[in-house]
CSV table of C-alpha atoms in Angstrom, one decimal:
chain,number,residue,atom,x,y,z
A,1,UNK,CA,164.5,25.4,37.5
A,2,UNK,CA,166.7,28.2,38.6
A,3,UNK,CA,168.3,29.8,35.6
A,4,UNK,CA,168.9,33.2,37.2
A,5,UNK,CA,172.4,32.8,38.5
A,6,UNK,CA,171.1,34.0,41.8
A,7,UNK,CA,172.4,32.8,45.1
A,8,UNK,CA,168.8,32.1,46.0
A,9,UNK,CA,167.8,28.7,44.7
A,10,UNK,CA,164.3,28.5,46.2
A,11,UNK,CA,161.8,31.0,47.5
A,12,UNK,CA,159.4,29.7,50.1
A,13,UNK,CA,156.3,31.6,51.2
A,14,UNK,CA,154.7,31.6,54.6
A,15,UNK,CA,150.9,31.1,54.1
A,16,UNK,CA,148.9,32.5,57.0
A,17,UNK,CA,149.3,36.3,57.1
A,18,UNK,CA,151.8,36.4,54.2
A,19,UNK,CA,150.0,34.9,51.1
A,20,UNK,CA,146.7,34.7,52.8
A,21,UNK,CA,144.8,37.2,54.9
A,22,UNK,CA,143.8,35.8,58.3
A,23,UNK,CA,141.6,38.8,58.7
A,24,UNK,CA,139.3,37.5,56.0
A,25,UNK,CA,137.5,35.1,58.5
A,26,UNK,CA,135.7,38.2,59.8
A,27,UNK,CA,132.8,37.8,57.3
A,28,UNK,CA,131.7,34.3,58.4
A,29,UNK,CA,132.3,35.2,62.1
A,30,UNK,CA,130.2,38.4,61.9
A,31,UNK,CA,127.4,36.6,60.0
A,32,UNK,CA,127.4,33.8,62.6
A,33,UNK,CA,127.8,36.0,65.6
A,34,UNK,CA,126.6,39.5,64.8
A,35,UNK,CA,128.6,42.2,66.6
A,36,UNK,CA,131.4,39.9,67.6
A,37,UNK,CA,133.1,39.2,64.2
A,38,UNK,CA,135.9,41.8,64.7
A,39,UNK,CA,136.7,40.8,68.2
A,40,UNK,CA,136.6,37.0,67.5
A,41,UNK,CA,138.8,37.4,64.4
A,42,UNK,CA,141.6,39.0,66.4
A,43,UNK,CA,141.4,36.8,69.6
A,44,UNK,CA,141.2,33.6,67.5
A,45,UNK,CA,144.3,34.4,65.5
A,46,UNK,CA,146.3,35.6,68.6
A,47,UNK,CA,145.3,32.5,70.5
A,48,UNK,CA,145.9,30.1,67.6
A,49,UNK,CA,149.5,31.3,67.4
A,50,UNK,CA,149.9,31.2,71.2
A,51,UNK,CA,148.7,27.6,71.3
A,52,UNK,CA,151.0,26.7,68.5
A,53,UNK,CA,153.9,28.0,70.6
A,54,UNK,CA,152.7,26.5,73.9
A,55,UNK,CA,152.1,23.1,72.4
A,56,UNK,CA,155.4,23.0,70.6
A,57,UNK,CA,157.3,24.2,73.6
A,58,UNK,CA,155.6,21.6,75.8
A,59,UNK,CA,156.4,18.6,73.4
A,60,UNK,CA,152.6,18.3,73.1
A,61,UNK,CA,152.1,18.7,69.4
A,62,UNK,CA,148.7,18.6,67.9
A,63,UNK,CA,148.2,19.6,64.2
A,64,UNK,CA,147.2,23.1,63.2
A,65,UNK,CA,143.6,22.2,62.6
A,66,UNK,CA,143.3,21.0,66.2
A,67,UNK,CA,145.1,24.2,67.4
A,68,UNK,CA,142.9,26.3,65.3
A,69,UNK,CA,139.8,24.7,66.7
A,70,UNK,CA,140.9,25.0,70.3
A,71,UNK,CA,141.7,28.6,69.8
A,72,UNK,CA,138.3,29.3,68.3
A,73,UNK,CA,136.5,27.5,71.1
A,74,UNK,CA,138.5,29.5,73.6
A,75,UNK,CA,137.7,32.8,71.8
A,76,UNK,CA,134.0,32.0,71.7
A,77,UNK,CA,134.0,31.1,75.4
A,78,UNK,CA,135.3,34.5,76.4
A,79,UNK,CA,132.1,36.1,75.1
A,80,UNK,CA,129.7,33.4,76.3
A,81,UNK,CA,129.3,31.7,72.9
A,82,UNK,CA,129.4,28.1,72.2
A,83,UNK,CA,129.3,26.2,68.9
A,84,UNK,CA,128.3,22.7,68.4
A,85,UNK,CA,130.8,20.2,66.8
A,86,UNK,CA,129.5,20.8,63.2
A,87,UNK,CA,129.3,24.5,63.5
A,88,UNK,CA,132.8,24.6,65.0
A,89,UNK,CA,134.1,22.6,62.0
A,90,UNK,CA,132.3,24.9,59.6
A,91,UNK,CA,133.9,27.9,61.2
A,92,UNK,CA,137.4,26.3,61.4
A,93,UNK,CA,137.0,25.6,57.7
A,94,UNK,CA,137.1,29.3,57.1
A,95,UNK,CA,140.8,29.0,57.5
A,96,UNK,CA,140.8,26.8,54.3
A,97,UNK,CA,139.2,29.6,52.3
A,98,UNK,CA,141.2,32.6,53.4
A,99,UNK,CA,141.4,35.4,50.9
A,100,UNK,CA,144.6,35.6,48.9
A,101,UNK,CA,146.3,39.0,49.3
A,102,UNK,CA,145.9,41.0,46.1
A,103,UNK,CA,149.7,41.3,45.7
A,104,UNK,CA,150.3,37.5,45.9
A,105,UNK,CA,149.1,36.2,42.5
A,106,UNK,CA,151.0,38.7,40.3
A,107,UNK,CA,154.1,38.3,42.4
A,108,UNK,CA,154.0,34.5,42.1
A,109,UNK,CA,153.5,34.8,38.3
A,110,UNK,CA,156.5,37.2,38.0
A,111,UNK,CA,158.6,34.7,40.0
A,112,UNK,CA,157.5,31.7,37.9
A,113,UNK,CA,161.1,31.2,36.6
A,114,UNK,CA,162.2,30.3,40.1
A,115,UNK,CA,161.6,27.3,42.4
A,116,UNK,CA,158.7,28.4,44.6
A,117,UNK,CA,157.3,26.8,47.6
A,118,UNK,CA,154.9,27.2,50.5
A,119,UNK,CA,156.2,26.6,54.0
A,120,UNK,CA,153.5,26.7,56.7
A,121,UNK,CA,152.2,25.7,60.1
A,122,UNK,CA,149.2,24.3,58.3
A,123,UNK,CA,148.9,20.6,57.9
A,124,UNK,CA,148.9,19.2,54.4
A,125,UNK,CA,145.2,18.9,53.9
A,126,UNK,CA,144.7,22.5,55.1
A,127,UNK,CA,147.3,23.8,52.7
A,128,UNK,CA,145.9,21.8,49.8
A,129,UNK,CA,142.5,23.3,50.4
A,130,UNK,CA,143.9,26.8,50.8
A,131,UNK,CA,145.9,26.6,47.6
A,132,UNK,CA,143.2,24.9,45.6
A,133,UNK,CA,140.5,27.4,46.7
A,134,UNK,CA,142.8,30.3,45.6
A,135,UNK,CA,143.7,28.5,42.4
A,136,UNK,CA,147.4,28.7,42.9
A,137,UNK,CA,148.4,25.1,43.6
A,138,UNK,CA,150.1,24.8,40.3
A,139,UNK,CA,152.5,27.6,41.0
A,140,UNK,CA,154.5,25.8,43.7
A,141,UNK,CA,157.0,23.0,43.4
A,142,UNK,CA,157.2,22.4,47.2
A,143,UNK,CA,154.4,22.5,49.8
A,144,UNK,CA,156.1,22.0,53.1
A,145,UNK,CA,154.1,21.5,56.3
A,146,UNK,CA,155.7,21.6,59.7
A,147,UNK,CA,153.4,18.7,60.5
A,148,UNK,CA,156.1,16.3,59.3
A,149,UNK,CA,158.3,17.2,62.3
A,150,UNK,CA,155.4,17.8,64.8
A,151,UNK,CA,156.6,21.3,65.8
A,152,UNK,CA,155.6,24.8,64.9
A,153,UNK,CA,157.4,27.9,63.8
A,154,UNK,CA,159.8,29.2,65.1
A,155,UNK,CA,161.2,25.8,66.3
A,156,UNK,CA,164.6,25.1,64.5
A,157,UNK,CA,163.1,21.7,63.6
A,158,UNK,CA,160.8,23.2,61.1
A,159,UNK,CA,163.5,25.3,59.3
A,160,UNK,CA,165.7,22.2,59.1
A,161,UNK,CA,162.7,20.4,57.6
A,162,UNK,CA,162.4,23.1,55.0
A,163,UNK,CA,166.1,22.9,54.0
A,164,UNK,CA,166.1,19.1,54.0
A,165,UNK,CA,163.0,18.9,51.8
A,166,UNK,CA,164.5,21.4,49.4
A,167,UNK,CA,167.9,19.7,49.6
A,168,UNK,CA,169.5,23.1,49.8
A,169,UNK,CA,171.7,24.8,52.4
A,170,UNK,CA,169.9,27.4,54.4
A,171,UNK,CA,171.6,30.4,52.8
A,172,UNK,CA,170.3,29.3,49.3
A,173,UNK,CA,166.7,29.5,50.6
A,174,UNK,CA,164.7,32.7,50.9
A,175,UNK,CA,161.8,32.7,53.3
A,176,UNK,CA,159.2,35.3,52.6
A,177,UNK,CA,157.0,36.1,55.6
A,178,UNK,CA,155.1,38.9,57.3
A,179,UNK,CA,155.3,37.1,60.6
A,180,UNK,CA,158.0,38.5,62.9
A,181,UNK,CA,158.5,35.2,64.7
A,182,UNK,CA,159.0,33.4,61.4
A,183,UNK,CA,161.6,35.9,60.3
A,184,UNK,CA,163.3,35.4,63.7
A,185,UNK,CA,163.3,31.6,63.5
A,186,UNK,CA,164.4,31.4,59.8
A,187,UNK,CA,167.1,34.0,60.3
A,188,UNK,CA,168.4,32.1,63.4
A,189,UNK,CA,168.6,29.0,61.3
A,190,UNK,CA,170.6,30.7,58.6
A,191,UNK,CA,167.9,31.1,55.9
A,192,UNK,CA,167.7,34.3,53.9
A,193,UNK,CA,164.7,36.3,54.9
A,194,UNK,CA,162.4,38.8,53.2
A,195,UNK,CA,160.0,40.5,55.6
A,196,UNK,CA,156.7,41.7,54.2
A,197,UNK,CA,155.9,44.9,56.1
A,198,UNK,CA,152.4,45.6,55.0
A,199,UNK,CA,151.8,47.9,57.9
A,200,UNK,CA,154.8,50.2,58.5
A,201,UNK,CA,155.6,51.4,62.0
A,202,UNK,CA,154.6,55.0,60.9
A,203,UNK,CA,151.2,53.8,59.7
A,204,UNK,CA,150.8,51.7,62.9
A,205,UNK,CA,151.4,54.8,65.1
A,206,UNK,CA,148.7,56.7,63.3
A,207,UNK,CA,146.1,54.4,65.0
A,208,UNK,CA,147.2,55.9,68.4
A,209,UNK,CA,146.1,59.4,67.7
A,210,UNK,CA,144.2,61.0,70.6
A,211,UNK,CA,140.9,60.6,69.0
A,212,UNK,CA,141.4,57.0,67.9
A,213,UNK,CA,139.9,54.0,69.9
A,214,UNK,CA,142.4,51.2,70.6
A,215,UNK,CA,140.3,48.1,70.1
A,216,UNK,CA,141.0,44.5,69.2
A,217,UNK,CA,142.1,45.2,65.7
A,218,UNK,CA,144.6,47.8,66.8
A,219,UNK,CA,146.0,45.4,69.5
A,220,UNK,CA,146.3,42.7,66.9
A,221,UNK,CA,148.2,44.9,64.6
A,222,UNK,CA,150.4,46.1,67.4
A,223,UNK,CA,151.3,42.6,68.4
A,224,UNK,CA,151.6,40.9,65.0
A,225,UNK,CA,152.7,43.3,62.3
A,226,UNK,CA,156.0,44.7,63.5
A,227,UNK,CA,159.6,43.5,63.4
A,228,UNK,CA,160.3,41.6,66.6
A,229,UNK,CA,162.9,42.9,69.0
A,230,UNK,CA,164.7,39.6,69.2
A,231,UNK,CA,168.0,40.4,67.5
A,232,UNK,CA,167.2,39.0,64.0
A,233,UNK,CA,167.2,41.4,61.1
A,234,UNK,CA,165.7,40.4,57.8
A,235,UNK,CA,167.9,40.5,54.7
A,236,UNK,CA,165.3,42.6,52.9
A,237,UNK,CA,162.1,44.3,53.8
A,238,UNK,CA,159.3,45.0,51.3
A,239,UNK,CA,156.0,46.8,51.8
A,240,UNK,CA,154.2,44.7,49.3
A,241,UNK,CA,154.9,41.3,47.7
A,242,UNK,CA,155.0,43.2,44.4
A,243,UNK,CA,158.5,44.6,45.4
A,244,UNK,CA,159.8,41.1,45.8
A,245,UNK,CA,161.0,40.1,42.3
A,246,UNK,CA,163.2,43.2,42.1
A,247,UNK,CA,164.5,42.6,45.7
A,248,UNK,CA,165.4,39.0,45.0
A,249,UNK,CA,167.1,39.8,41.7
A,250,UNK,CA,169.7,41.7,43.7
A,251,UNK,CA,170.3,39.0,46.3
B,1,UNK,CA,158.5,20.8,107.7
B,2,UNK,CA,155.3,19.0,106.7
B,3,UNK,CA,153.4,17.7,109.6
B,4,UNK,CA,150.0,17.8,108.0
B,5,UNK,CA,149.7,14.2,106.7
B,6,UNK,CA,148.8,15.7,103.3
B,7,UNK,CA,149.8,14.1,100.1
B,8,UNK,CA,151.1,17.6,99.1
B,9,UNK,CA,154.7,18.0,100.5
B,10,UNK,CA,155.5,21.4,99.0
B,11,UNK,CA,153.4,24.3,97.7
B,12,UNK,CA,155.1,26.4,95.0
B,13,UNK,CA,153.8,29.8,93.9
B,14,UNK,CA,154.1,31.4,90.5
B,15,UNK,CA,155.3,35.0,90.9
B,16,UNK,CA,154.2,37.2,88.0
B,17,UNK,CA,150.4,37.4,87.9
B,18,UNK,CA,149.9,35.1,90.9
B,19,UNK,CA,151.6,36.5,94.0
B,20,UNK,CA,152.5,39.8,92.2
B,21,UNK,CA,150.3,42.1,90.1
B,22,UNK,CA,151.9,42.7,86.7
B,23,UNK,CA,149.3,45.5,86.2
B,24,UNK,CA,151.0,47.5,88.9
B,25,UNK,CA,153.6,48.9,86.5
B,26,UNK,CA,150.9,51.2,85.1
B,27,UNK,CA,151.8,54.0,87.5
B,28,UNK,CA,155.4,54.4,86.5
B,29,UNK,CA,154.5,54.0,82.8
B,30,UNK,CA,151.8,56.6,83.0
B,31,UNK,CA,154.0,59.0,84.9
B,32,UNK,CA,156.7,58.6,82.3
B,33,UNK,CA,154.5,58.5,79.2
B,34,UNK,CA,151.3,60.3,80.1
B,35,UNK,CA,148.3,58.8,78.3
B,36,UNK,CA,150.1,55.7,77.3
B,37,UNK,CA,150.4,53.9,80.6
B,38,UNK,CA,147.4,51.6,80.2
B,39,UNK,CA,148.3,50.6,76.7
B,40,UNK,CA,152.0,50.0,77.4
B,41,UNK,CA,151.2,47.9,80.5
B,42,UNK,CA,149.2,45.4,78.5
B,43,UNK,CA,151.4,45.2,75.4
B,44,UNK,CA,154.5,44.9,77.5
B,45,UNK,CA,153.2,42.0,79.5
B,46,UNK,CA,151.8,40.2,76.4
B,47,UNK,CA,155.0,40.6,74.5
B,48,UNK,CA,157.2,39.6,77.5
B,49,UNK,CA,155.4,36.3,77.6
B,50,UNK,CA,155.4,35.9,73.9
B,51,UNK,CA,159.2,36.5,73.8
B,52,UNK,CA,159.7,34.0,76.6
B,53,UNK,CA,157.9,31.3,74.5
B,54,UNK,CA,159.6,32.2,71.2
B,55,UNK,CA,163.1,32.3,72.7
B,56,UNK,CA,162.6,29.0,74.6
B,57,UNK,CA,161.1,27.3,71.5
B,58,UNK,CA,164.0,28.6,69.4
B,59,UNK,CA,166.7,27.3,71.8
B,60,UNK,CA,167.7,31.0,72.0
B,61,UNK,CA,167.3,31.6,75.8
B,62,UNK,CA,168.0,34.9,77.3
B,63,UNK,CA,167.1,35.6,80.9
B,64,UNK,CA,163.8,37.2,81.9
B,65,UNK,CA,165.3,40.6,82.5
B,66,UNK,CA,166.6,40.6,78.9
B,67,UNK,CA,163.2,39.4,77.6
B,68,UNK,CA,161.4,42.0,79.8
B,69,UNK,CA,163.6,44.8,78.4
B,70,UNK,CA,163.1,43.6,74.7
B,71,UNK,CA,159.4,43.5,75.2
B,72,UNK,CA,159.3,47.0,76.7
B,73,UNK,CA,161.4,48.4,73.9
B,74,UNK,CA,159.1,46.8,71.3
B,75,UNK,CA,156.0,48.2,73.1
B,76,UNK,CA,157.4,51.7,73.2
B,77,UNK,CA,158.3,51.5,69.6
B,78,UNK,CA,154.7,50.8,68.5
B,79,UNK,CA,153.7,54.2,69.8
B,80,UNK,CA,156.8,56.1,68.6
B,81,UNK,CA,158.5,56.2,72.0
B,82,UNK,CA,162.1,55.5,72.7
B,83,UNK,CA,163.9,55.3,76.0
B,84,UNK,CA,167.6,55.7,76.6
B,85,UNK,CA,169.5,52.9,78.2
B,86,UNK,CA,169.2,54.2,81.8
B,87,UNK,CA,165.5,55.1,81.4
B,88,UNK,CA,164.9,51.7,80.0
B,89,UNK,CA,166.6,50.0,83.0
B,90,UNK,CA,164.6,52.2,85.4
B,91,UNK,CA,161.4,51.1,83.8
B,92,UNK,CA,162.4,47.4,83.6
B,93,UNK,CA,163.2,47.7,87.3
B,94,UNK,CA,159.4,48.3,87.9
B,95,UNK,CA,159.1,44.5,87.5
B,96,UNK,CA,161.3,44.2,90.7
B,97,UNK,CA,158.8,46.2,92.6
B,98,UNK,CA,155.5,44.8,91.6
B,99,UNK,CA,152.7,45.1,94.1
B,100,UNK,CA,151.9,42.0,96.1
B,101,UNK,CA,148.3,41.0,95.6
B,102,UNK,CA,146.4,41.7,98.8
B,103,UNK,CA,145.4,38.0,99.3
B,104,UNK,CA,149.0,36.8,99.1
B,105,UNK,CA,150.5,37.7,102.5
B,106,UNK,CA,147.6,36.3,104.7
B,107,UNK,CA,147.6,33.2,102.7
B,108,UNK,CA,151.3,32.6,103.0
B,109,UNK,CA,151.0,33.1,106.7
B,110,UNK,CA,148.2,30.7,107.0
B,111,UNK,CA,150.2,28.1,105.1
B,112,UNK,CA,153.4,28.7,107.2
B,113,UNK,CA,153.3,25.1,108.5
B,114,UNK,CA,154.0,23.9,105.0
B,115,UNK,CA,157.0,23.9,102.8
B,116,UNK,CA,156.5,26.9,100.6
B,117,UNK,CA,158.4,28.0,97.5
B,118,UNK,CA,158.4,30.4,94.6
B,119,UNK,CA,158.8,29.0,91.1
B,120,UNK,CA,159.1,31.6,88.4
B,121,UNK,CA,160.4,32.7,85.0
B,122,UNK,CA,162.3,35.5,86.8
B,123,UNK,CA,166.0,35.1,87.2
B,124,UNK,CA,167.3,34.9,90.8
B,125,UNK,CA,168.2,38.5,91.2
B,126,UNK,CA,164.8,39.6,90.0
B,127,UNK,CA,163.1,37.3,92.4
B,128,UNK,CA,165.3,38.3,95.3
B,129,UNK,CA,164.4,42.0,94.6
B,130,UNK,CA,160.7,41.2,94.2
B,131,UNK,CA,160.5,39.2,97.5
B,132,UNK,CA,162.6,41.6,99.5
B,133,UNK,CA,160.7,44.6,98.3
B,134,UNK,CA,157.5,42.9,99.4
B,135,UNK,CA,159.0,41.8,102.7
B,136,UNK,CA,158.1,38.1,102.1
B,137,UNK,CA,161.5,36.5,101.4
B,138,UNK,CA,161.5,34.8,104.8
B,139,UNK,CA,158.3,32.9,104.1
B,140,UNK,CA,159.8,30.6,101.4
B,141,UNK,CA,162.2,27.7,101.8
B,142,UNK,CA,162.7,27.4,98.0
B,143,UNK,CA,163.1,30.1,95.4
B,144,UNK,CA,163.3,28.3,92.0
B,145,UNK,CA,164.2,30.2,88.9
B,146,UNK,CA,163.8,28.6,85.4
B,147,UNK,CA,167.1,30.4,84.6
B,148,UNK,CA,168.9,27.3,85.9
B,149,UNK,CA,167.8,25.3,82.9
B,150,UNK,CA,167.6,28.1,80.4
B,151,UNK,CA,164.0,27.5,79.4
B,152,UNK,CA,160.7,29.2,80.2
B,153,UNK,CA,157.3,28.0,81.3
B,154,UNK,CA,155.7,25.8,80.1
B,155,UNK,CA,158.7,23.8,78.9
B,156,UNK,CA,158.8,20.4,80.6
B,157,UNK,CA,162.4,21.2,81.6
B,158,UNK,CA,161.3,23.8,84.1
B,159,UNK,CA,158.8,21.5,85.9
B,160,UNK,CA,161.5,18.8,86.1
B,161,UNK,CA,163.8,21.4,87.6
B,162,UNK,CA,161.2,22.3,90.2
B,163,UNK,CA,160.8,18.6,91.3
B,164,UNK,CA,164.5,18.0,91.2
B,165,UNK,CA,165.1,21.0,93.4
B,166,UNK,CA,162.5,20.0,95.8
B,167,UNK,CA,163.6,16.3,95.6
B,168,UNK,CA,159.9,15.3,95.4
B,169,UNK,CA,157.9,13.4,92.9
B,170,UNK,CA,155.6,15.6,90.8
B,171,UNK,CA,152.4,14.5,92.4
B,172,UNK,CA,153.6,15.6,95.9
B,173,UNK,CA,154.1,19.2,94.6
B,174,UNK,CA,151.3,21.7,94.3
B,175,UNK,CA,151.8,24.5,91.8
B,176,UNK,CA,149.7,27.6,92.5
B,177,UNK,CA,149.3,29.8,89.4
B,178,UNK,CA,146.9,32.2,87.8
B,179,UNK,CA,148.6,31.7,84.4
B,180,UNK,CA,146.8,29.2,82.2
B,181,UNK,CA,150.0,28.2,80.4
B,182,UNK,CA,151.6,27.4,83.7
B,183,UNK,CA,148.7,25.2,84.8
B,184,UNK,CA,148.9,23.5,81.4
B,185,UNK,CA,152.7,22.8,81.7
B,186,UNK,CA,152.6,21.7,85.3
B,187,UNK,CA,149.7,19.5,84.8
B,188,UNK,CA,151.3,17.8,81.8
B,189,UNK,CA,154.4,17.1,83.9
B,190,UNK,CA,152.3,15.5,86.6
B,191,UNK,CA,152.3,18.2,89.3
B,192,UNK,CA,149.2,19.0,91.3
B,193,UNK,CA,147.8,22.3,90.2
B,194,UNK,CA,145.7,25.0,91.9
B,195,UNK,CA,144.4,27.6,89.5
B,196,UNK,CA,143.8,31.1,90.8
B,197,UNK,CA,140.9,32.4,88.8
B,198,UNK,CA,140.8,36.0,90.0
B,199,UNK,CA,138.6,37.0,87.0
B,200,UNK,CA,135.8,34.5,86.4
B,201,UNK,CA,134.5,33.9,82.9
B,202,UNK,CA,131.2,35.4,84.0
B,203,UNK,CA,132.9,38.6,85.1
B,204,UNK,CA,135.1,38.6,82.0
B,205,UNK,CA,132.0,38.5,79.8
B,206,UNK,CA,130.5,41.6,81.5
B,207,UNK,CA,133.2,43.6,79.8
B,208,UNK,CA,131.6,42.8,76.5
B,209,UNK,CA,128.3,44.6,77.1
B,210,UNK,CA,127.1,46.7,74.2
B,211,UNK,CA,128.1,49.9,75.8
B,212,UNK,CA,131.5,48.8,76.9
B,213,UNK,CA,134.7,49.7,74.9
B,214,UNK,CA,137.0,46.8,74.3
B,215,UNK,CA,140.5,48.2,74.8
B,216,UNK,CA,143.9,47.0,75.7
B,217,UNK,CA,143.0,46.0,79.2
B,218,UNK,CA,140.0,44.0,78.1
B,219,UNK,CA,142.1,42.2,75.4
B,220,UNK,CA,144.8,41.4,78.0
B,221,UNK,CA,142.2,40.0,80.4
B,222,UNK,CA,140.7,38.0,77.5
B,223,UNK,CA,144.0,36.5,76.5
B,224,UNK,CA,145.5,35.9,80.0
B,225,UNK,CA,143.0,35.3,82.7
B,226,UNK,CA,141.0,32.3,81.5
B,227,UNK,CA,141.6,28.5,81.6
B,228,UNK,CA,143.4,27.5,78.4
B,229,UNK,CA,141.6,25.1,76.0
B,230,UNK,CA,144.6,22.7,75.9
B,231,UNK,CA,143.2,19.7,77.6
B,232,UNK,CA,144.7,20.3,81.1
B,233,UNK,CA,142.3,20.7,84.0
B,234,UNK,CA,143.6,22.1,87.3
B,235,UNK,CA,143.1,19.9,90.4
B,236,UNK,CA,141.5,22.8,92.2
B,237,UNK,CA,140.3,26.3,91.2
B,238,UNK,CA,140.1,29.1,93.7
B,239,UNK,CA,138.9,32.7,93.1
B,240,UNK,CA,141.3,34.1,95.7
B,241,UNK,CA,144.5,32.8,97.3
B,242,UNK,CA,142.6,33.1,100.6
B,243,UNK,CA,140.6,29.9,99.6
B,244,UNK,CA,143.9,28.0,99.2
B,245,UNK,CA,144.6,26.7,102.7
B,246,UNK,CA,141.2,25.0,103.0
B,247,UNK,CA,141.5,23.6,99.4
B,248,UNK,CA,144.9,22.2,100.1
B,249,UNK,CA,143.8,20.6,103.4
B,250,UNK,CA,141.5,18.3,101.4
B,251,UNK,CA,144.1,17.3,98.8
């Protein structure tokens, strides 16, 4: 599939937070729990990732739908809310219908001459729903779920899985991700990495002006949008997926 | 040392957040960076734990002082602050002088007939400083640092280290911790667990009244003070360490 002469033989995209906006669950949360949507959106995502790390570190893997459900239940509990089993499933299903970032589709189209994949913490049925709902399933050759090795990002097991699935050495694979821990893990394993920095440090700092309130959304952005200080440096940083085709062309 | 006839042959205490108040760095942070102390205190601790999990999960261990430094540097960066090497070390050293919770000393004295230990993510020199500065070194038979196995809580490796060091089976060891991830990991490994719930769920929820601002401190408490929804249930829950001697007597 690759007729570009590039050293990059496959481009794999992180799903949650990179192609898809995890903030887009706010609508259904706010409609279900008026006044709590913003708060729940942030705590849910922060706890979902935390549980993925804790479970993976504890050799106590449960798939990402279970982790997503546990994190939501925890989040609701902090504000005295409970959801019955069916309501909980309905809310968890919001993660199957996340909004595609507006820069994703045109970028994927522009890269259609390359071998493209999705590489995600989501289990296969979650990813199938997500891609189908966004109408982009047909754009990917590979849909790789960490579920196959029962570990979550940034465990080295999952980056090995990606390379094994692609049958490519790590340095021929480009991971595109806006998640700092994913850039860290992939870089450690030897993949090429493109970091999507949708919120620059300069923009982030503007939220800390003296008149600004620092609430759940600001804390989320603080914790989740910046390059981690773990020694890994991405091969390229873009502020939008739209910059990706040009960046890849020079790799 | 144990002449109580109890099934519990050793009581080991988590340090950061259980015996010692991680919130007590706020003074030096606020003095150094006026107006930012509260924010930095929360982000620093949240990121410190996150980095401990990410590094351990990635087989990329660095000791807790390194992790603490990286987390502080990240936190400062989010608000456009930088610290030189010596200032950074001075601030990191605040974690060696954390305030002892007021319920810790009387509880440790009341339990002096038992074999007591500290079991912590901190490396040995950090723990030595911490215990010496608080004047409680002499109360512990065992000071166990995860550094010996180059992994962080809740990796099963660290709970095995604790039992091996104590030369006791897991169910004869009681871990006392206010950290949900620690209760989870210890419980999974078969230790007895006492959760210190300094902030009850009911009290936590009061921060979400309509007139209350949800800022960094509230998000920290939301993420870090509640029982995790990961399937592990502590053997006993106390609201203060002072309740511990009586709780242990009946175990």
